[in-house]
Amino acid sequence: RDADAVLGLGAQIARPEWAEAITAIDAADEVFVTGFQTVRGLAATHGLIFVFRSDCPFCHRFAPILKRFEQEFGFTVLAISMDGRAIPEYPNARPDNGMAARLNATAVPALYLTAPATREIRPVGFGVMSMTDLVERIAALAQDAPASARQP
């Protein structure tokens, strides 16, 4: 007997709900790939502002994720330290000169998407975010952006 028959998988795969699940997974994959491409394209015209504190455990947890995202997608990240001290992933962070207050960054870590050409700054999120969260949120911001801030 073949392995599918022994395990009873042959009948399960033929069920309609399996086909629907596969269709849903394919659709989710397509959305993620589109988001991935959108985010990669934004790196040429947008940057990220990362607001943190050196004594924040969540900031230390998020910084390596953001650094990997930065390297993977080619974004420039402006790191701003609210306490004036750096963290390992961002040793050249700038001390906060009032930017955190202007951004209304009351919780850290905080991440913002910026379009320097239009001087628009939009919050991406607060707290620890995964790579997937970053792709999804930044792609959503790109879809919601005014036409003047979108990439040509």
C-alpha positions as YAML, in Angstrom:
chain: A
units: angstrom
residues:
- id: 1
  name: ARG
  ca: [0.00, 0.00, 0.00]
- id: 2
  name: ASP
  ca: [1.15, 3.50, -0.57]
- id: 3
  name: ALA
  ca: [1.77, 5.85, 2.36]
- id: 4
  name: ASP
  ca: [-1.27, 8.07, 1.68]
- id: 5
  name: ALA
  ca: [-3.64, 5.13, 1.78]
- id: 6
  name: VAL
  ca: [-2.09, 3.84, 4.99]
- id: 7
  name: LEU
  ca: [-2.38, 7.20, 6.67]
- id: 8
  name: GLY
  ca: [-5.82, 7.88, 5.23]
- id: 9
  name: LEU
  ca: [-4.66, 11.15, 3.72]
- id: 10
  name: GLY
  ca: [-5.96, 10.44, 0.25]
- id: 11
  name: ALA
  ca: [-9.56, 10.97, 1.31]
- id: 12
  name: GLN
  ca: [-8.74, 14.00, 3.44]
- id: 13
  name: ILE
  ca: [-6.97, 15.83, 0.64]
- id: 14
  name: ALA
  ca: [-9.97, 15.36, -1.63]
- id: 15
  name: ARG
  ca: [-12.29, 17.09, 0.87]
- id: 16
  name: PRO
  ca: [-13.56, 20.53, -0.23]
- id: 17
  name: GLU
  ca: [-12.33, 22.23, 2.96]
- id: 18
  name: TRP
  ca: [-8.74, 21.24, 2.07]
- id: 19
  name: ALA
  ca: [-9.08, 22.93, -1.31]
- id: 20
  name: GLU
  ca: [-10.48, 26.05, 0.40]
- id: 21
  name: ALA
  ca: [-7.61, 26.03, 2.89]
- id: 22
  name: ILE
  ca: [-5.06, 25.75, 0.10]
- id: 23
  name: THR
  ca: [-6.75, 28.62, -1.77]
- id: 24
  name: ALA
  ca: [-6.69, 30.76, 1.38]
- id: 25
  name: ILE
  ca: [-3.00, 29.99, 1.98]
- id: 26
  name: ASP
  ca: [-2.16, 30.84, -1.63]
- id: 27
  name: ALA
  ca: [-4.03, 34.15, -1.33]
- id: 28
  name: ALA
  ca: [-2.20, 34.99, 1.91]
- id: 29
  name: ASP
  ca: [1.14, 34.17, 0.26]
- id: 30
  name: GLU
  ca: [0.28, 36.47, -2.64]
- id: 31
  name: VAL
  ca: [-0.60, 39.33, -0.27]
- id: 32
  name: PHE
  ca: [2.68, 38.83, 1.61]
- id: 33
  name: VAL
  ca: [4.75, 38.76, -1.60]
- id: 34
  name: THR
  ca: [3.02, 41.93, -2.82]
- id: 35
  name: GLY
  ca: [3.67, 43.58, 0.55]
- id: 36
  name: PHE
  ca: [7.30, 42.46, 0.44]
- id: 37
  name: GLN
  ca: [7.74, 44.06, -3.01]
- id: 38
  name: THR
  ca: [5.96, 47.24, -1.93]
- id: 39
  name: VAL
  ca: [8.15, 47.61, 1.15]
- id: 40
  name: ARG
  ca: [11.35, 46.93, -0.79]
- id: 41
  name: GLY
  ca: [10.37, 49.66, -3.26]
- id: 42
  name: LEU
  ca: [9.65, 52.16, -0.49]
- id: 43
  name: ALA
  ca: [13.21, 51.95, 0.85]
- id: 44
  name: ALA
  ca: [14.40, 54.17, -2.03]
- id: 45
  name: THR
  ca: [12.10, 57.06, -1.05]
- id: 46
  name: HIS
  ca: [11.32, 56.51, 2.63]
- id: 47
  name: GLY
  ca: [13.18, 56.04, 5.89]
- id: 48
  name: LEU
  ca: [12.43, 54.84, 9.39]
- id: 49
  name: ILE
  ca: [12.74, 56.65, 12.71]
- id: 50
  name: PHE
  ca: [13.39, 54.36, 15.68]
- id: 51
  name: VAL
  ca: [12.83, 55.92, 19.11]
- id: 52
  name: PHE
  ca: [14.16, 53.97, 22.09]
- id: 53
  name: ARG
  ca: [15.69, 54.05, 25.57]
- id: 54
  name: SER
  ca: [18.90, 52.20, 26.34]
- id: 55
  name: ASP
  ca: [17.40, 50.79, 29.56]
- id: 56
  name: CYS
  ca: [14.27, 49.43, 27.83]
- id: 57
  name: PRO
  ca: [14.25, 45.62, 27.56]
- id: 58
  name: PHE
  ca: [11.66, 45.75, 24.77]
- id: 59
  name: CYS
  ca: [13.86, 48.13, 22.80]
- id: 60
  name: HIS
  ca: [16.77, 45.68, 23.15]
- id: 61
  name: ARG
  ca: [14.47, 42.88, 21.95]
- id: 62
  name: PHE
  ca: [13.20, 44.88, 18.96]
- id: 63
  name: ALA
  ca: [16.52, 46.43, 17.82]
- id: 64
  name: PRO
  ca: [17.95, 43.22, 16.24]
- id: 65
  name: ILE
  ca: [14.67, 42.64, 14.40]
- id: 66
  name: LEU
  ca: [14.70, 46.20, 13.08]
- id: 67
  name: LYS
  ca: [18.40, 45.94, 12.13]
- id: 68
  name: ARG
  ca: [17.67, 42.77, 10.13]
- id: 69
  name: PHE
  ca: [14.68, 44.48, 8.49]
- id: 70
  name: GLU
  ca: [16.87, 47.48, 7.65]
- id: 71
  name: GLN
  ca: [19.48, 45.22, 6.02]
- id: 72
  name: GLU
  ca: [16.94, 43.02, 4.24]
- id: 73
  name: PHE
  ca: [14.95, 45.88, 2.70]
- id: 74
  name: GLY
  ca: [17.57, 48.63, 2.41]
- id: 75
  name: PHE
  ca: [15.91, 51.23, 4.61]
- id: 76
  name: THR
  ca: [17.85, 54.01, 6.29]
- id: 77
  name: VAL
  ca: [17.04, 54.09, 10.01]
- id: 78
  name: LEU
  ca: [17.45, 57.20, 12.12]
- id: 79
  name: ALA
  ca: [17.83, 55.94, 15.69]
- id: 80
  name: ILE
  ca: [16.90, 58.41, 18.43]
- id: 81
  name: SER
  ca: [17.76, 57.66, 22.04]
- id: 82
  name: MET
  ca: [15.47, 59.24, 24.60]
- id: 83
  name: ASP
  ca: [18.12, 58.84, 27.33]
- id: 84
  name: GLY
  ca: [21.09, 59.80, 25.15]
- id: 85
  name: ARG
  ca: [22.72, 56.36, 25.29]
- id: 86
  name: ALA
  ca: [23.10, 53.90, 22.43]
- id: 87
  name: ILE
  ca: [22.22, 50.23, 22.14]
- id: 88
  name: PRO
  ca: [24.42, 47.63, 20.39]
- id: 89
  name: GLU
  ca: [22.54, 47.55, 17.07]
- id: 90
  name: TYR
  ca: [22.48, 51.35, 16.85]
- id: 91
  name: PRO
  ca: [25.77, 52.56, 18.35]
- id: 92
  name: ASN
  ca: [25.53, 55.92, 16.54]
- id: 93
  name: ALA
  ca: [22.04, 56.78, 17.76]
- id: 94
  name: ARG
  ca: [21.33, 60.47, 18.12]
- id: 95
  name: PRO
  ca: [20.31, 61.84, 21.49]
- id: 96
  name: ASP
  ca: [16.73, 63.05, 21.57]
- id: 97
  name: ASN
  ca: [16.60, 66.78, 20.87]
- id: 98
  name: GLY
  ca: [12.84, 67.07, 21.21]
- id: 99
  name: MET
  ca: [12.00, 64.80, 18.25]
- id: 100
  name: ALA
  ca: [10.32, 62.19, 20.49]
- id: 101
  name: ALA
  ca: [7.94, 64.83, 21.83]
- id: 102
  name: ARG
  ca: [7.20, 66.13, 18.31]
- id: 103
  name: LEU
  ca: [6.41, 62.55, 17.27]
- id: 104
  name: ASN
  ca: [4.33, 62.03, 20.41]
- id: 105
  name: ALA
  ca: [6.47, 58.98, 21.22]
- id: 106
  name: THR
  ca: [5.27, 58.31, 24.75]
- id: 107
  name: ALA
  ca: [5.99, 54.57, 24.60]
- id: 108
  name: VAL
  ca: [9.13, 52.82, 23.38]
- id: 109
  name: PRO
  ca: [10.19, 51.22, 21.21]
- id: 110
  name: ALA
  ca: [8.45, 53.42, 18.67]
- id: 111
  name: LEU
  ca: [8.86, 53.22, 14.91]
- id: 112
  name: TYR
  ca: [7.83, 55.77, 12.28]
- id: 113
  name: LEU
  ca: [7.86, 55.73, 8.49]
- id: 114
  name: THR
  ca: [9.06, 58.97, 6.98]
- id: 115
  name: ALA
  ca: [8.93, 60.34, 3.44]
- id: 116
  name: PRO
  ca: [11.66, 63.01, 3.42]
- id: 117
  name: ALA
  ca: [10.50, 64.48, 0.09]
- id: 118
  name: THR
  ca: [7.10, 65.37, 1.57]
- id: 119
  name: ARG
  ca: [8.25, 65.63, 5.22]
- id: 120
  name: GLU
  ca: [5.46, 63.23, 6.16]
- id: 121
  name: ILE
  ca: [5.98, 61.01, 9.21]
- id: 122
  name: ARG
  ca: [3.54, 58.23, 10.06]
- id: 123
  name: PRO
  ca: [3.64, 55.80, 13.00]
- id: 124
  name: VAL
  ca: [4.36, 52.16, 12.11]
- id: 125
  name: GLY
  ca: [3.92, 50.82, 15.62]
- id: 126
  name: PHE
  ca: [4.97, 50.70, 19.24]
- id: 127
  name: GLY
  ca: [6.47, 47.81, 21.15]
- id: 128
  name: VAL
  ca: [8.19, 44.72, 19.82]
- id: 129
  name: MET
  ca: [7.18, 43.87, 16.25]
- id: 130
  name: SER
  ca: [8.18, 40.90, 14.10]
- id: 131
  name: MET
  ca: [9.56, 41.09, 10.57]
- id: 132
  name: THR
  ca: [6.13, 40.03, 9.31]
- id: 133
  name: ASP
  ca: [4.47, 42.79, 11.37]
- id: 134
  name: LEU
  ca: [6.85, 45.35, 9.88]
- id: 135
  name: VAL
  ca: [6.21, 44.23, 6.30]
- id: 136
  name: GLU
  ca: [2.44, 44.19, 6.78]
- id: 137
  name: ARG
  ca: [2.25, 47.52, 8.59]
- id: 138
  name: ILE
  ca: [4.58, 49.39, 6.25]
- id: 139
  name: ALA
  ca: [2.87, 47.95, 3.17]
- id: 140
  name: ALA
  ca: [-0.50, 49.05, 4.61]
- id: 141
  name: LEU
  ca: [0.85, 52.56, 5.23]
- id: 142
  name: ALA
  ca: [2.08, 52.66, 1.63]
- id: 143
  name: GLN
  ca: [-1.41, 51.76, 0.39]
- id: 144
  name: ASP
  ca: [-2.96, 54.49, 2.56]
- id: 145
  name: ALA
  ca: [-0.39, 57.15, 1.65]
- id: 146
  name: PRO
  ca: [-1.50, 60.26, -0.20]
- id: 147
  name: ALA
  ca: [-0.67, 60.14, -3.92]
- id: 148
  name: SER
  ca: [2.07, 62.75, -3.46]
- id: 149
  name: ALA
  ca: [3.93, 60.50, -1.00]
- id: 150
  name: ARG
  ca: [3.73, 57.32, -3.06]
- id: 151
  name: GLN
  ca: [6.59, 56.02, -5.06]
- id: 152
  name: PRO
  ca: [6.22, 56.72, -8.81]
...
